[in-house]
XYZ file of C-alpha atoms in Angstrom:
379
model
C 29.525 -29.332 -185.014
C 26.621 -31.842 -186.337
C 23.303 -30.860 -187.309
C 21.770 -32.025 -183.478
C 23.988 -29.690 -181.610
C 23.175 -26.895 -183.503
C 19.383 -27.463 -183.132
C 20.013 -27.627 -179.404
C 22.214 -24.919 -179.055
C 19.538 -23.048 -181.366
C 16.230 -23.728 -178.848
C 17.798 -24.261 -175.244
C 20.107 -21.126 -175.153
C 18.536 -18.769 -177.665
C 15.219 -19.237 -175.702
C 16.936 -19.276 -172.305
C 18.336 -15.785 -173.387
C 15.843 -14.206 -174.445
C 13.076 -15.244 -171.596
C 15.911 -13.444 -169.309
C 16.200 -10.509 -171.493
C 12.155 -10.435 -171.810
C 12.168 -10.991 -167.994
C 14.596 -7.731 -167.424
C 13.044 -5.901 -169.687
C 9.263 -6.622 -168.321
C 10.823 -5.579 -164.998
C 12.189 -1.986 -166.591
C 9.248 -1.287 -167.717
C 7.209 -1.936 -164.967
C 9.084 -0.900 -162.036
C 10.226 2.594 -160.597
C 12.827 1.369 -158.455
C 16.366 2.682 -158.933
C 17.258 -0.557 -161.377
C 15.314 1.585 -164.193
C 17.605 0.436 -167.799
C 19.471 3.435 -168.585
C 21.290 2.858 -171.897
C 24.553 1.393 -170.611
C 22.480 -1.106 -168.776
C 19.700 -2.173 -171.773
C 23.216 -3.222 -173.391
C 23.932 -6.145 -170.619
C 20.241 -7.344 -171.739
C 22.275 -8.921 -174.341
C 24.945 -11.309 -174.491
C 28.535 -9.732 -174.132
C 29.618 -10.275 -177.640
C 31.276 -8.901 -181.021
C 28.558 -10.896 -183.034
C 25.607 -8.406 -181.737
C 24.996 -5.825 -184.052
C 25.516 -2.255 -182.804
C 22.442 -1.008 -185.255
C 19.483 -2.816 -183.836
C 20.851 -4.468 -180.229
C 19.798 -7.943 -181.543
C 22.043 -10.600 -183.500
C 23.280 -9.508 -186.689
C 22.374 -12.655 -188.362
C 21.131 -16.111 -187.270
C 24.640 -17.737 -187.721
C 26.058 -15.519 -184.922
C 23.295 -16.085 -182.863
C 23.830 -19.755 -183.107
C 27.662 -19.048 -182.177
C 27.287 -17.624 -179.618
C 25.101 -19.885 -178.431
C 26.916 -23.088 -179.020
C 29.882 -21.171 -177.475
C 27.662 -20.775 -174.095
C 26.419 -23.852 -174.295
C 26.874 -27.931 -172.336
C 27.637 -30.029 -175.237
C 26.294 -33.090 -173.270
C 23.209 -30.983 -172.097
C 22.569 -29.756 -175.940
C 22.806 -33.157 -177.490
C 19.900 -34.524 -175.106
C 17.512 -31.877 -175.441
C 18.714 -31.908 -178.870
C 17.602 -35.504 -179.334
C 14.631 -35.268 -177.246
C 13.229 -32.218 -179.801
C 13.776 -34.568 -182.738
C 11.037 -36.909 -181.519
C 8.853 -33.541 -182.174
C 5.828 -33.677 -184.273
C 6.270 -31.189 -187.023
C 3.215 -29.082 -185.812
C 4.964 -28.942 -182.688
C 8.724 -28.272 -184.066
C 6.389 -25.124 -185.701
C 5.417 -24.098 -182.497
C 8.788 -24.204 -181.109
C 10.243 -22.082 -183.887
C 7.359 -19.492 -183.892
C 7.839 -19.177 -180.129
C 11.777 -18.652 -180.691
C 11.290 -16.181 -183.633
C 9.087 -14.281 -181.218
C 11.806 -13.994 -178.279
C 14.079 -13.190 -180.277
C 12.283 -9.937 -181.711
C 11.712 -9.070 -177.634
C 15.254 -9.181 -177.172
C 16.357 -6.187 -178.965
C 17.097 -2.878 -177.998
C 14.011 -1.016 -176.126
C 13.190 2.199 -178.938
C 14.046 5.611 -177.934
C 10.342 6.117 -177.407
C 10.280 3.061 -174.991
C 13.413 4.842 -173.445
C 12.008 8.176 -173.069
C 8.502 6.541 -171.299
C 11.065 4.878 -169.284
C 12.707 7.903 -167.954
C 9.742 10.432 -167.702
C 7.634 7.058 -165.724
C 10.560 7.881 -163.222
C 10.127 11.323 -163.301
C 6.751 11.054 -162.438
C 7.526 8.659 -159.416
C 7.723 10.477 -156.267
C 9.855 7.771 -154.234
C 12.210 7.232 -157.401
C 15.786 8.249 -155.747
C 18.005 11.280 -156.888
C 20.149 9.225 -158.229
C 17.670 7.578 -160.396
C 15.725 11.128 -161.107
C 19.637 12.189 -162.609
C 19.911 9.107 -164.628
C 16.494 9.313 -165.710
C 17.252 13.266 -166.580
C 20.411 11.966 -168.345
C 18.386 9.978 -170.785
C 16.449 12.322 -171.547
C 19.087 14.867 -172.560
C 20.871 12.432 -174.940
C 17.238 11.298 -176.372
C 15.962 14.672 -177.431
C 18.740 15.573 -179.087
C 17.053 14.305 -182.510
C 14.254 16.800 -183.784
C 11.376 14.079 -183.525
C 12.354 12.859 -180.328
C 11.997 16.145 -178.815
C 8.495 16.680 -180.200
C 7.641 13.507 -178.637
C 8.745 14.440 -175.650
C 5.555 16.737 -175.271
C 2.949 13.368 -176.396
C 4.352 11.262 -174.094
C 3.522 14.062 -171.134
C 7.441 14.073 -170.442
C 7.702 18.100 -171.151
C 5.899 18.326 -167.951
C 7.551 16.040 -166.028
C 10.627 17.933 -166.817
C 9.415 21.205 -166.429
C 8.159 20.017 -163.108
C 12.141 18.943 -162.171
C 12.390 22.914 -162.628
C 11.389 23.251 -158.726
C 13.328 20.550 -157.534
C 15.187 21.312 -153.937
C 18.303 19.923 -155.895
C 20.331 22.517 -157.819
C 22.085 19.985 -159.734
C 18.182 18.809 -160.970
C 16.911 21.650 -162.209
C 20.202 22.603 -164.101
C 19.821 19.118 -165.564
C 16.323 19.676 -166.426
C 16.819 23.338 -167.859
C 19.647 21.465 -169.981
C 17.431 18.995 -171.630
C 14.819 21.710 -171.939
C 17.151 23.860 -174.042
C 18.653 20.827 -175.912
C 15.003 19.858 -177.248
C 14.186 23.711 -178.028
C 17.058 23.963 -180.507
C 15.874 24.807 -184.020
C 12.794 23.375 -183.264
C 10.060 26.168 -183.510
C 6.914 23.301 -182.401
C 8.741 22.727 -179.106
C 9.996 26.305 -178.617
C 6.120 26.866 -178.600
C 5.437 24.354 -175.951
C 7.445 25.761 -173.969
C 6.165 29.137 -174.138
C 2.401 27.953 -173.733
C 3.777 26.268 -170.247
C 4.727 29.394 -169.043
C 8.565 27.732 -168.651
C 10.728 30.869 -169.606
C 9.895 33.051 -166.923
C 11.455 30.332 -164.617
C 14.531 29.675 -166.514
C 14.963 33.488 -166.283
C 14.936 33.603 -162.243
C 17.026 30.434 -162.491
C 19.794 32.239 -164.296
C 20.353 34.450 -161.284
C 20.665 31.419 -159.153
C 23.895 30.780 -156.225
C 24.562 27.462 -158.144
C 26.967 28.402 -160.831
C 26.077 24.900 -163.205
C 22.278 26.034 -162.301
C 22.488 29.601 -163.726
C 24.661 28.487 -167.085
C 21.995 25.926 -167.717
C 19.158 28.283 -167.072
C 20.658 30.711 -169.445
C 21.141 27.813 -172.287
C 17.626 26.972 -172.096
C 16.661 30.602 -172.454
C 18.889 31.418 -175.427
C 17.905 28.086 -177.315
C 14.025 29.001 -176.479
C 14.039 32.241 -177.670
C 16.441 32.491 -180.368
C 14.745 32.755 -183.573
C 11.522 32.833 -182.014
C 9.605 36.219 -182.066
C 6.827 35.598 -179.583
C 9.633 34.018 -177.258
C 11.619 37.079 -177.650
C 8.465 39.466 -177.130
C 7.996 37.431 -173.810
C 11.951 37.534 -172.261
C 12.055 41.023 -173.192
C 8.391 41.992 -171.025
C 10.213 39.264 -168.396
C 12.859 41.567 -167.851
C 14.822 39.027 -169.387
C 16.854 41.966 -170.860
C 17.604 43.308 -167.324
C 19.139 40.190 -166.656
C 20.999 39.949 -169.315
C 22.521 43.527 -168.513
C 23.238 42.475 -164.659
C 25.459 39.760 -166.279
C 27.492 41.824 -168.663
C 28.439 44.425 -166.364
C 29.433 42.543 -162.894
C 32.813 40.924 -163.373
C 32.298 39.380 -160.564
C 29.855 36.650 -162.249
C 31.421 33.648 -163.656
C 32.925 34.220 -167.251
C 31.115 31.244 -168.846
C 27.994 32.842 -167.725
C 28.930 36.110 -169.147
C 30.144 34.646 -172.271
C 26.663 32.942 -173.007
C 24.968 36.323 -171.806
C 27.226 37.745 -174.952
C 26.450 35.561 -177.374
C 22.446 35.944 -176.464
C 22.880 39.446 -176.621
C 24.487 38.615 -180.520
C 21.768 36.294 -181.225
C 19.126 39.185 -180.795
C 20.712 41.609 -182.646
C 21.015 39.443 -185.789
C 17.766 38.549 -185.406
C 16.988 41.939 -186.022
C 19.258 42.495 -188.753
C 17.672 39.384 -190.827
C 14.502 40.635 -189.400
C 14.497 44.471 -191.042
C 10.747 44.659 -191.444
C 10.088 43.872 -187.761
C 9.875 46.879 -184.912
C 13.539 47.352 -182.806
C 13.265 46.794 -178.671
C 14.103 49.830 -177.214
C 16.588 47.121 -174.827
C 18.919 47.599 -177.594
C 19.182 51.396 -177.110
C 19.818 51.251 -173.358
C 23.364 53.340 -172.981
C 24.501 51.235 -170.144
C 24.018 48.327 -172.225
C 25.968 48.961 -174.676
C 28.834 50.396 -172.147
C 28.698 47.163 -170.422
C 29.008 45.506 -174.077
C 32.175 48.169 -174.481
C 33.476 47.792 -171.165
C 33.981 43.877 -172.044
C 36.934 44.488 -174.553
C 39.029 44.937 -171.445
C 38.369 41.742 -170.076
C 41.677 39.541 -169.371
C 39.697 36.895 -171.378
C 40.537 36.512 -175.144
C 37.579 34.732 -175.743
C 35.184 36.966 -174.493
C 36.882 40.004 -175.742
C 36.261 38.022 -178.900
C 32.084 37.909 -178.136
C 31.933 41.172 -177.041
C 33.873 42.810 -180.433
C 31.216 40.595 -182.457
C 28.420 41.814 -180.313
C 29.223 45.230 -180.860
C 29.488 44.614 -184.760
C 25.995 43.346 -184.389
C 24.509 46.038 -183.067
C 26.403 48.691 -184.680
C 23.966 47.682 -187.679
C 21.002 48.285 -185.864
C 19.087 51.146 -187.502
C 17.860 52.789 -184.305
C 21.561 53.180 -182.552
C 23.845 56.008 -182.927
C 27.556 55.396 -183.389
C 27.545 58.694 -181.262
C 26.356 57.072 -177.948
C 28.722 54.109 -178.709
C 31.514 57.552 -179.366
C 30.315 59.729 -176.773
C 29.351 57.568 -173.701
C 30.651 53.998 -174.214
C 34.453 54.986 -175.418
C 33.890 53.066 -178.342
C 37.195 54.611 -179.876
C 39.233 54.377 -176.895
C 38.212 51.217 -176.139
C 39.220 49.785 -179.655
C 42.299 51.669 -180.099
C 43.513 50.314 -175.972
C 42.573 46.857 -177.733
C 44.700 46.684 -180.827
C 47.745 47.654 -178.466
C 47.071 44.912 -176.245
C 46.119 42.686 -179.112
C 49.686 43.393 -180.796
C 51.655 42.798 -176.996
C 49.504 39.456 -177.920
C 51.082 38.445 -180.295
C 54.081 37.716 -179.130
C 52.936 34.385 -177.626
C 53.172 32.009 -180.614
C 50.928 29.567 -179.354
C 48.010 31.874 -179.197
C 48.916 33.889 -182.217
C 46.559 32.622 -185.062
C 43.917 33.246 -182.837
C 44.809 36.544 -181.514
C 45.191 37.671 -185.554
C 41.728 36.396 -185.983
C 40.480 38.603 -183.057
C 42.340 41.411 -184.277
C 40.599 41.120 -188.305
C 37.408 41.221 -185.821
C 38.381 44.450 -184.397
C 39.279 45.941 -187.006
C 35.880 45.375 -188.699
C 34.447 46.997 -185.960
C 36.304 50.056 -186.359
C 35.042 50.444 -190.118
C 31.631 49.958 -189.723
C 31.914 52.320 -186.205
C 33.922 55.054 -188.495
C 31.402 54.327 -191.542
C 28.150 55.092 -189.351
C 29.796 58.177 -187.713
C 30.494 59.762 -191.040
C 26.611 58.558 -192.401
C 25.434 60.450 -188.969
């Protein structure tokens, strides 16, 4: 194509573009209405095609730019603007290019930060729809996943927002806002600590007892990833009767095993935070007897995988200094328990498809027993 067309192609269509990306854009910014971008959508800001670059959400060079414009493009229309734009003065061609150049930058894809005001403006609305309060929740989760994006979360006044979703009459919104709550709080001490200061955890603890099954999983993920690690957290679940709560899970079968299994692995977490931890003063939760028989009493469960969690629980806090192998001997079963196990583990075993695993459960078990034999002798 000559030289004309591809200075019309490059002014009529680039420009054309990009005013109706600037004008979408303008619009997602400013409005609260359910046609908010989410990320799907910033992507139709921009034309359909392999030559946009996946890194930035602009062109990934001006030669593709120009393809795809030509490629969109009335040759007969392009060849008289083309023409007419020739008869420029080269002050004004200058202007032309500048004002092109500075479209084109608009174009791209809106920042995460951008994104994130996005979502917690709708947050903030009180007419913006569920649906758009979900998708606006939805961002969020995928946004704070990076460490920095979750400590802007607080700056931009979105921790409140979400903390405010906590109360929603939905169940389904405040088990989305307990997830990106716990998403933003992992390994990150700074936001653990904004969370605490709002006075958040006690909520997420009464939301783990809630009716809504996907409400009380979430609630419990938020409270493992705020406290875990986190001494002041910790100091605040336990005086929450967070470890009550914890106990009520592991010792009704009746609640739903992927809430018990998380309740397991919490329970692990704390204990090896005491073991790394030896200088620091044990909870007296840890030497509650029915605890640790609900802990026991686990190792019966029909599921592998929480028979699993429980054994590596108990390993955990068979280190503890302040518990006696005696009161896991004497009123948990300990022995029984682990001896009923292996037999069951062996019957296992005869299921090829689930016999790797069941051998890795049963070197778990067995470690157990050691260190439970070991500390009975040392006592």
């Amino acid at each position: 194509m000559d030289r004309t067309l591809l200075l019309a192609a490059l002014i009529l269509c680039t420009a054309a573009t990009a005013t109706a990306a600037i004008a979408e854009t303008d619009k997602n910014l400013t409005s609260h209405q359910p046609s908010w971008s989410t990320a799907a959508e910033e992507s139709d800001l921009l034309p359909p095609d392999s030559s946009v670059s996946d890194s930035d959400g602009g062109f990934s060079s001006m030669d593709s730019m120009l393809h795809w414009a030509i490629s969109h493009s009335d040759p007969e229309k392009l060849k008289e603007s083309a023409q007419s734009h020739e008869r420029l003065s080269p002050s004004e061609l200058q202007k032309s290019q500048i004002e092109i150049k500075e479209l084109m930058e608009k174009t791209k894809m809106l920042s995460d930060v951008e994104l994130m005001k996005i979502a917690i403006t709708d947050l903030n609305n009180v007419s913006t729809s569920l649906e758009d309060r979900y998708r606006a929740l939805l961002e969020l989760l995928e946004l704070v996943e990076p460490l920095d994006n979750a400590n802007d979360l607080n700056k931009l006044g979105g921790l409140s927002a979400v903390t405010r979703e906590l109360n929603h009459d939905d169940s389904g919104i405040r088990a989305l806002a307990a997830w990106v709550l716990g998403k933003a709080s992992q390994n990150n001490p700074t936001f653990q600590q904004q969370v605490l200061e709002l006075g958040v955890l006690s909520r997420l603890i009464v939301m783990v007892k809630s009716d809504s099954k996907e409400e009380g999983i979430k609630a419990l993920y938020a409270v493992s990833a705020v406290i875990r690690n986190n001494l002041a957290s910790q100091e605040l679940f336990y005086a929450e009767a967070g470890g009550s709560m914890l106990q009520d899970i592991l010792r009704n079968a009746s609640v739903d095993i992927k809430l018990r299994r998380k309740a397991v692995l919490l329970l692990t977490d704390l204990a090896e935070y005491q073991l790394e931890n030896v200088d620091k003063d044990e909870p007296p939760f840890f030497n509650d007897q029915d605890l640790l028989k609900s802990v026991v009493d686990l190792t019966a469960s029909s599921d592998l995988d929480l028979q699993e969690k429980a054994l590596v629980a108990i390993k955990s806090l068979l280190q503890l200094k302040t518990i006696e192998a005696r009161v896991f001997r004497d009123f948990c079963a300990l022995g029984d328990a682990l001896n009923r196990m292996k037999q069951l583990l062996h019957d296992s075993m005869a299921d090829e498809d689930q016999k790797d695993y069941v051998m890795d459960v049963e070197n778990v078990r067995i470690d157990v027993e050691h260190i439970f034999n070991r500390k009975l002798v040392k006592q």
